Amino acid sequence: MGGIEEGLVVLAVVVGLVGAIVQVIPGALIVLAAALVWAVVTGGGVGWTVGVVATLAVVVSAVAKYYVAGRYLGRGGVPNRTIVVGAVVGVVGFFVVPVVGLPLGFVLGVYLMESARLRAQGDAWRATWRAMKATGLSILIELAGALVAAGALFLGMWRT
């Protein structure tokens, strides 16, 4: 793989890492795609090792982020339907208020659902705060998987 092609792979990794933080695009999947493209084009033991490590890192982080966040919310008594409503309102908010509409919509959706369910403002805010922390935790887990995949890719690039 030439310098320009590797530069495009690095650019895709940077976009993916930003996406893992901002959560507007599937960041970890973009990093994985870049690593797999590099692995297939490069081939050999290093290329295939990078492909396997990157795939495992992204798959494990994807499973872990839902498992850990779900357990955290379950222990806090926040039902799944509240998170689904928060996500839907977040997506609507993304289109209504560009850039900040997604997190604002998520928080508003969770708060409104929990306020209606619990009938107490303080309890609704506590549940909303717990949902926000679980979301932050899932972002960190996805970012960790993307960073491991990117690290494997950069190490592989350095070795070839």
mmCIF file with all atom_site columns, N, CA, C and O in Angstrom, residues 63-94:
data_model
loop_
_atom_site.group_PDB
_atom_site.id
_atom_site.type_symbol
_atom_site.label_atom_id
_atom_site.label_alt_id
_atom_site.label_comp_id
_atom_site.label_asym_id
_atom_site.label_entity_id
_atom_site.label_seq_id
_atom_site.pdbx_PDB_ins_code
_atom_site.Cartn_x
_atom_site.Cartn_y
_atom_site.Cartn_z
_atom_site.occupancy
_atom_site.B_iso_or_equiv
_atom_site.pdbx_formal_charge
_atom_site.auth_seq_id
_atom_site.auth_comp_id
_atom_site.auth_asym_id
_atom_site.auth_atom_id
_atom_site.pdbx_PDB_model_num
ATOM 1   N N  . VAL A 1 63 ? -20.351 -5.486 22.138 1.00 0.00 ? 63 VAL A N  1
ATOM 2   C CA . VAL A 1 63 ? -21.137 -6.317 23.056 1.00 0.00 ? 63 VAL A CA 1
ATOM 3   C C  . VAL A 1 63 ? -21.045 -5.750 24.471 1.00 0.00 ? 63 VAL A C  1
ATOM 4   O O  . VAL A 1 63 ? -22.056 -5.626 25.179 1.00 0.00 ? 63 VAL A O  1
ATOM 5   N N  . ALA A 1 64 ? -19.848 -5.386 24.879 1.00 0.00 ? 64 ALA A N  1
ATOM 6   C CA . ALA A 1 64 ? -19.633 -4.904 26.250 1.00 0.00 ? 64 ALA A CA 1
ATOM 7   C C  . ALA A 1 64 ? -20.380 -3.610 26.524 1.00 0.00 ? 64 ALA A C  1
ATOM 8   O O  . ALA A 1 64 ? -20.908 -3.429 27.623 1.00 0.00 ? 64 ALA A O  1
ATOM 9   N N  . LYS A 1 65 ? -20.440 -2.716 25.545 1.00 0.00 ? 65 LYS A N  1
ATOM 10  C CA . LYS A 1 65 ? -21.087 -1.427 25.827 1.00 0.00 ? 65 LYS A CA 1
ATOM 11  C C  . LYS A 1 65 ? -22.577 -1.602 26.117 1.00 0.00 ? 65 LYS A C  1
ATOM 12  O O  . LYS A 1 65 ? -23.117 -0.943 26.995 1.00 0.00 ? 65 LYS A O  1
ATOM 13  N N  . TYR A 1 66 ? -23.241 -2.505 25.418 1.00 0.00 ? 66 TYR A N  1
ATOM 14  C CA . TYR A 1 66 ? -24.661 -2.729 25.689 1.00 0.00 ? 66 TYR A CA 1
ATOM 15  C C  . TYR A 1 66 ? -24.861 -3.506 26.981 1.00 0.00 ? 66 TYR A C  1
ATOM 16  O O  . TYR A 1 66 ? -25.780 -3.227 27.744 1.00 0.00 ? 66 TYR A O  1
ATOM 17  N N  . TYR A 1 67 ? -24.009 -4.466 27.231 1.00 0.00 ? 67 TYR A N  1
ATOM 18  C CA . TYR A 1 67 ? -24.123 -5.266 28.442 1.00 0.00 ? 67 TYR A CA 1
ATOM 19  C C  . TYR A 1 67 ? -23.875 -4.409 29.688 1.00 0.00 ? 67 TYR A C  1
ATOM 20  O O  . TYR A 1 67 ? -24.670 -4.429 30.625 1.00 0.00 ? 67 TYR A O  1
ATOM 21  N N  . VAL A 1 68 ? -22.790 -3.664 29.689 1.00 0.00 ? 68 VAL A N  1
ATOM 22  C CA . VAL A 1 68 ? -22.437 -2.848 30.863 1.00 0.00 ? 68 VAL A CA 1
ATOM 23  C C  . VAL A 1 68 ? -23.465 -1.742 31.084 1.00 0.00 ? 68 VAL A C  1
ATOM 24  O O  . VAL A 1 68 ? -23.923 -1.535 32.213 1.00 0.00 ? 68 VAL A O  1
ATOM 25  N N  . ALA A 1 69 ? -23.838 -1.042 30.020 1.00 0.00 ? 69 ALA A N  1
ATOM 26  C CA . ALA A 1 69 ? -24.827 0.037  30.172 1.00 0.00 ? 69 ALA A CA 1
ATOM 27  C C  . ALA A 1 69 ? -26.176 -0.518 30.610 1.00 0.00 ? 69 ALA A C  1
ATOM 28  O O  . ALA A 1 69 ? -26.846 0.071  31.466 1.00 0.00 ? 69 ALA A O  1
ATOM 29  N N  . GLY A 1 70 ? -26.575 -1.647 30.049 1.00 0.00 ? 70 GLY A N  1
ATOM 30  C CA . GLY A 1 70 ? -27.851 -2.248 30.433 1.00 0.00 ? 70 GLY A CA 1
ATOM 31  C C  . GLY A 1 70 ? -27.875 -2.671 31.894 1.00 0.00 ? 70 GLY A C  1
ATOM 32  O O  . GLY A 1 70 ? -28.868 -2.446 32.600 1.00 0.00 ? 70 GLY A O  1
ATOM 33  N N  . ARG A 1 71 ? -26.788 -3.272 32.351 1.00 0.00 ? 71 ARG A N  1
ATOM 34  C CA . ARG A 1 71 ? -26.716 -3.663 33.773 1.00 0.00 ? 71 ARG A CA 1
ATOM 35  C C  . ARG A 1 71 ? -26.736 -2.438 34.675 1.00 0.00 ? 71 ARG A C  1
ATOM 36  O O  . ARG A 1 71 ? -27.388 -2.438 35.716 1.00 0.00 ? 71 ARG A O  1
ATOM 37  N N  . TYR A 1 72 ? -26.009 -1.399 34.274 1.00 0.00 ? 72 TYR A N  1
ATOM 38  C CA . TYR A 1 72 ? -25.958 -0.171 35.077 1.00 0.00 ? 72 TYR A CA 1
ATOM 39  C C  . TYR A 1 72 ? -27.346 0.453  35.182 1.00 0.00 ? 72 TYR A C  1
ATOM 40  O O  . TYR A 1 72 ? -27.770 0.870  36.260 1.00 0.00 ? 72 TYR A O  1
ATOM 41  N N  . LEU A 1 73 ? -28.052 0.502  34.067 1.00 0.00 ? 73 LEU A N  1
ATOM 42  C CA . LEU A 1 73 ? -29.401 1.077  34.088 1.00 0.00 ? 73 LEU A CA 1
ATOM 43  C C  . LEU A 1 73 ? -30.372 0.175  34.839 1.00 0.00 ? 73 LEU A C  1
ATOM 44  O O  . LEU A 1 73 ? -31.235 0.657  35.569 1.00 0.00 ? 73 LEU A O  1
ATOM 45  N N  . GLY A 1 74 ? -30.238 -1.125 34.658 1.00 0.00 ? 74 GLY A N  1
ATOM 46  C CA . GLY A 1 74 ? -31.121 -2.060 35.348 1.00 0.00 ? 74 GLY A CA 1
ATOM 47  C C  . GLY A 1 74 ? -30.981 -1.959 36.857 1.00 0.00 ? 74 GLY A C  1
ATOM 48  O O  . GLY A 1 74 ? -31.967 -2.003 37.594 1.00 0.00 ? 74 GLY A O  1
ATOM 49  N N  . ARG A 1 75 ? -29.733 -1.810 37.333 1.00 0.00 ? 75 ARG A N  1
ATOM 50  C CA . ARG A 1 75 ? -29.521 -1.651 38.773 1.00 0.00 ? 75 ARG A CA 1
ATOM 51  C C  . ARG A 1 75 ? -30.105 -0.342 39.279 1.00 0.00 ? 75 ARG A C  1
ATOM 52  O O  . ARG A 1 75 ? -30.464 -0.235 40.440 1.00 0.00 ? 75 ARG A O  1
ATOM 53  N N  . GLY A 1 76 ? -30.197 0.641  38.392 1.00 0.00 ? 76 GLY A N  1
ATOM 54  C CA . GLY A 1 76 ? -30.757 1.926  38.792 1.00 0.00 ? 76 GLY A CA 1
ATOM 55  C C  . GLY A 1 76 ? -32.265 2.001  38.616 1.00 0.00 ? 76 GLY A C  1
ATOM 56  O O  . GLY A 1 76 ? -32.884 3.009  38.938 1.00 0.00 ? 76 GLY A O  1
ATOM 57  N N  . GLY A 1 77 ? -32.870 0.938  38.088 1.00 0.00 ? 77 GLY A N  1
ATOM 58  C CA . GLY A 1 77 ? -34.319 0.904  37.935 1.00 0.00 ? 77 GLY A CA 1
ATOM 59  C C  . GLY A 1 77 ? -34.845 1.636  36.714 1.00 0.00 ? 77 GLY A C  1
ATOM 60  O O  . GLY A 1 77 ? -36.038 1.908  36.616 1.00 0.00 ? 77 GLY A O  1
ATOM 61  N N  . VAL A 1 78 ? -33.982 1.946  35.746 1.00 0.00 ? 78 VAL A N  1
ATOM 62  C CA . VAL A 1 78 ? -34.432 2.637  34.530 1.00 0.00 ? 78 VAL A CA 1
ATOM 63  C C  . VAL A 1 78 ? -34.826 1.568  33.513 1.00 0.00 ? 78 VAL A C  1
ATOM 64  O O  . VAL A 1 78 ? -33.994 0.770  33.092 1.00 0.00 ? 78 VAL A O  1
ATOM 65  N N  . PRO A 1 79 ? -36.101 1.541  33.105 1.00 0.00 ? 79 PRO A N  1
ATOM 66  C CA . PRO A 1 79 ? -36.546 0.505  32.170 1.00 0.00 ? 79 PRO A CA 1
ATOM 67  C C  . PRO A 1 79 ? -36.034 0.743  30.741 1.00 0.00 ? 79 PRO A C  1
ATOM 68  O O  . PRO A 1 79 ? -35.726 1.870  30.359 1.00 0.00 ? 79 PRO A O  1
ATOM 69  N N  . ASN A 1 80 ? -35.998 -0.322 29.971 1.00 0.00 ? 80 ASN A N  1
ATOM 70  C CA . ASN A 1 80 ? -35.517 -0.238 28.586 1.00 0.00 ? 80 ASN A CA 1
ATOM 71  C C  . ASN A 1 80 ? -36.381 0.677  27.729 1.00 0.00 ? 80 ASN A C  1
ATOM 72  O O  . ASN A 1 80 ? -35.871 1.369  26.855 1.00 0.00 ? 80 ASN A O  1
ATOM 73  N N  . ARG A 1 81 ? -37.674 0.694  27.973 1.00 0.00 ? 81 ARG A N  1
ATOM 74  C CA . ARG A 1 81 ? -38.553 1.531  27.143 1.00 0.00 ? 81 ARG A CA 1
ATOM 75  C C  . ARG A 1 81 ? -38.224 3.012  27.316 1.00 0.00 ? 81 ARG A C  1
ATOM 76  O O  . ARG A 1 81 ? -38.371 3.797  26.390 1.00 0.00 ? 81 ARG A O  1
ATOM 77  N N  . THR A 1 82 ? -37.742 3.388  28.488 1.00 0.00 ? 82 THR A N  1
ATOM 78  C CA . THR A 1 82 ? -37.336 4.772  28.712 1.00 0.00 ? 82 THR A CA 1
ATOM 79  C C  . THR A 1 82 ? -36.144 5.112  27.839 1.00 0.00 ? 82 THR A C  1
ATOM 80  O O  . THR A 1 82 ? -36.093 6.180  27.225 1.00 0.00 ? 82 THR A O  1
ATOM 81  N N  . ILE A 1 83 ? -35.190 4.201  27.736 1.00 0.00 ? 83 ILE A N  1
ATOM 82  C CA . ILE A 1 83 ? -34.009 4.426  26.907 1.00 0.00 ? 83 ILE A CA 1
ATOM 83  C C  . ILE A 1 83 ? -34.405 4.480  25.434 1.00 0.00 ? 83 ILE A C  1
ATOM 84  O O  . ILE A 1 83 ? -33.887 5.306  24.677 1.00 0.00 ? 83 ILE A O  1
ATOM 85  N N  . VAL A 1 84 ? -35.331 3.626  25.027 1.00 0.00 ? 84 VAL A N  1
ATOM 86  C CA . VAL A 1 84 ? -35.779 3.635  23.628 1.00 0.00 ? 84 VAL A CA 1
ATOM 87  C C  . VAL A 1 84 ? -36.446 4.967  23.299 1.00 0.00 ? 84 VAL A C  1
ATOM 88  O O  . VAL A 1 84 ? -36.161 5.575  22.260 1.00 0.00 ? 84 VAL A O  1
ATOM 89  N N  . VAL A 1 85 ? -37.313 5.441  24.180 1.00 0.00 ? 85 VAL A N  1
ATOM 90  C CA . VAL A 1 85 ? -37.962 6.738  23.946 1.00 0.00 ? 85 VAL A CA 1
ATOM 91  C C  . VAL A 1 85 ? -36.919 7.856  23.922 1.00 0.00 ? 85 VAL A C  1
ATOM 92  O O  . VAL A 1 85 ? -36.960 8.740  23.066 1.00 0.00 ? 85 VAL A O  1
ATOM 93  N N  . GLY A 1 86 ? -35.961 7.805  24.838 1.00 0.00 ? 86 GLY A N  1
ATOM 94  C CA . GLY A 1 86 ? -34.889 8.798  24.842 1.00 0.00 ? 86 GLY A CA 1
ATOM 95  C C  . GLY A 1 86 ? -34.119 8.795  23.531 1.00 0.00 ? 86 GLY A C  1
ATOM 96  O O  . GLY A 1 86 ? -33.794 9.852  22.981 1.00 0.00 ? 86 GLY A O  1
ATOM 97  N N  . ALA A 1 87 ? -33.819 7.599  23.018 1.00 0.00 ? 87 ALA A N  1
ATOM 98  C CA . ALA A 1 87 ? -33.093 7.498  21.752 1.00 0.00 ? 87 ALA A CA 1
ATOM 99  C C  . ALA A 1 87 ? -33.913 8.051  20.589 1.00 0.00 ? 87 ALA A C  1
ATOM 100 O O  . ALA A 1 87 ? -33.385 8.769  19.729 1.00 0.00 ? 87 ALA A O  1
ATOM 101 N N  . VAL A 1 88 ? -35.207 7.742  20.559 1.00 0.00 ? 88 VAL A N  1
ATOM 102 C CA . VAL A 1 88 ? -36.064 8.237  19.476 1.00 0.00 ? 88 VAL A CA 1
ATOM 103 C C  . VAL A 1 88 ? -36.166 9.762  19.526 1.00 0.00 ? 88 VAL A C  1
ATOM 104 O O  . VAL A 1 88 ? -36.024 10.445 18.498 1.00 0.00 ? 88 VAL A O  1
ATOM 105 N N  . VAL A 1 89 ? -36.391 10.309 20.713 1.00 0.00 ? 89 VAL A N  1
ATOM 106 C CA . VAL A 1 89 ? -36.468 11.768 20.843 1.00 0.00 ? 89 VAL A CA 1
ATOM 107 C C  . VAL A 1 89 ? -35.109 12.387 20.502 1.00 0.00 ? 89 VAL A C  1
ATOM 108 O O  . VAL A 1 89 ? -35.034 13.467 19.908 1.00 0.00 ? 89 VAL A O  1
ATOM 109 N N  . GLY A 1 90 ? -34.025 11.697 20.825 1.00 0.00 ? 90 GLY A N  1
ATOM 110 C CA . GLY A 1 90 ? -32.694 12.175 20.470 1.00 0.00 ? 90 GLY A CA 1
ATOM 111 C C  . GLY A 1 90 ? -32.495 12.249 18.971 1.00 0.00 ? 90 GLY A C  1
ATOM 112 O O  . GLY A 1 90 ? -31.933 13.220 18.455 1.00 0.00 ? 90 GLY A O  1
ATOM 113 N N  . VAL A 1 91 ? -32.950 11.229 18.249 1.00 0.00 ? 91 VAL A N  1
ATOM 114 C CA . VAL A 1 91 ? -32.829 11.236 16.790 1.00 0.00 ? 91 VAL A CA 1
ATOM 115 C C  . VAL A 1 91 ? -33.661 12.371 16.194 1.00 0.00 ? 91 VAL A C  1
ATOM 116 O O  . VAL A 1 91 ? -33.203 13.095 15.299 1.00 0.00 ? 91 VAL A O  1
ATOM 117 N N  . VAL A 1 92 ? -34.866 12.561 16.696 1.00 0.00 ? 92 VAL A N  1
ATOM 118 C CA . VAL A 1 92 ? -35.690 13.682 16.231 1.00 0.00 ? 92 VAL A CA 1
ATOM 119 C C  . VAL A 1 92 ? -34.994 15.000 16.552 1.00 0.00 ? 92 VAL A C  1
ATOM 120 O O  . VAL A 1 92 ? -34.921 15.906 15.712 1.00 0.00 ? 92 VAL A O  1
ATOM 121 N N  . GLY A 1 93 ? -34.448 15.105 17.758 1.00 0.00 ? 93 GLY A N  1
ATOM 122 C CA . GLY A 1 93 ? -33.728 16.315 18.150 1.00 0.00 ? 93 GLY A CA 1
ATOM 123 C C  . GLY A 1 93 ? -32.530 16.589 17.269 1.00 0.00 ? 93 GLY A C  1
ATOM 124 O O  . GLY A 1 93 ? -32.197 17.742 16.983 1.00 0.00 ? 93 GLY A O  1
ATOM 125 N N  . PHE A 1 94 ? -31.861 15.541 16.794 1.00 0.00 ? 94 PHE A N  1
ATOM 126 C CA . PHE A 1 94 ? -30.711 15.699 15.915 1.00 0.00 ? 94 PHE A CA 1
ATOM 127 C C  . PHE A 1 94 ? -31.091 16.443 14.641 1.00 0.00 ? 94 PHE A C  1
ATOM 128 O O  . PHE A 1 94 ? -30.329 17.263 14.132 1.00 0.00 ? 94 PHE A O  1
#
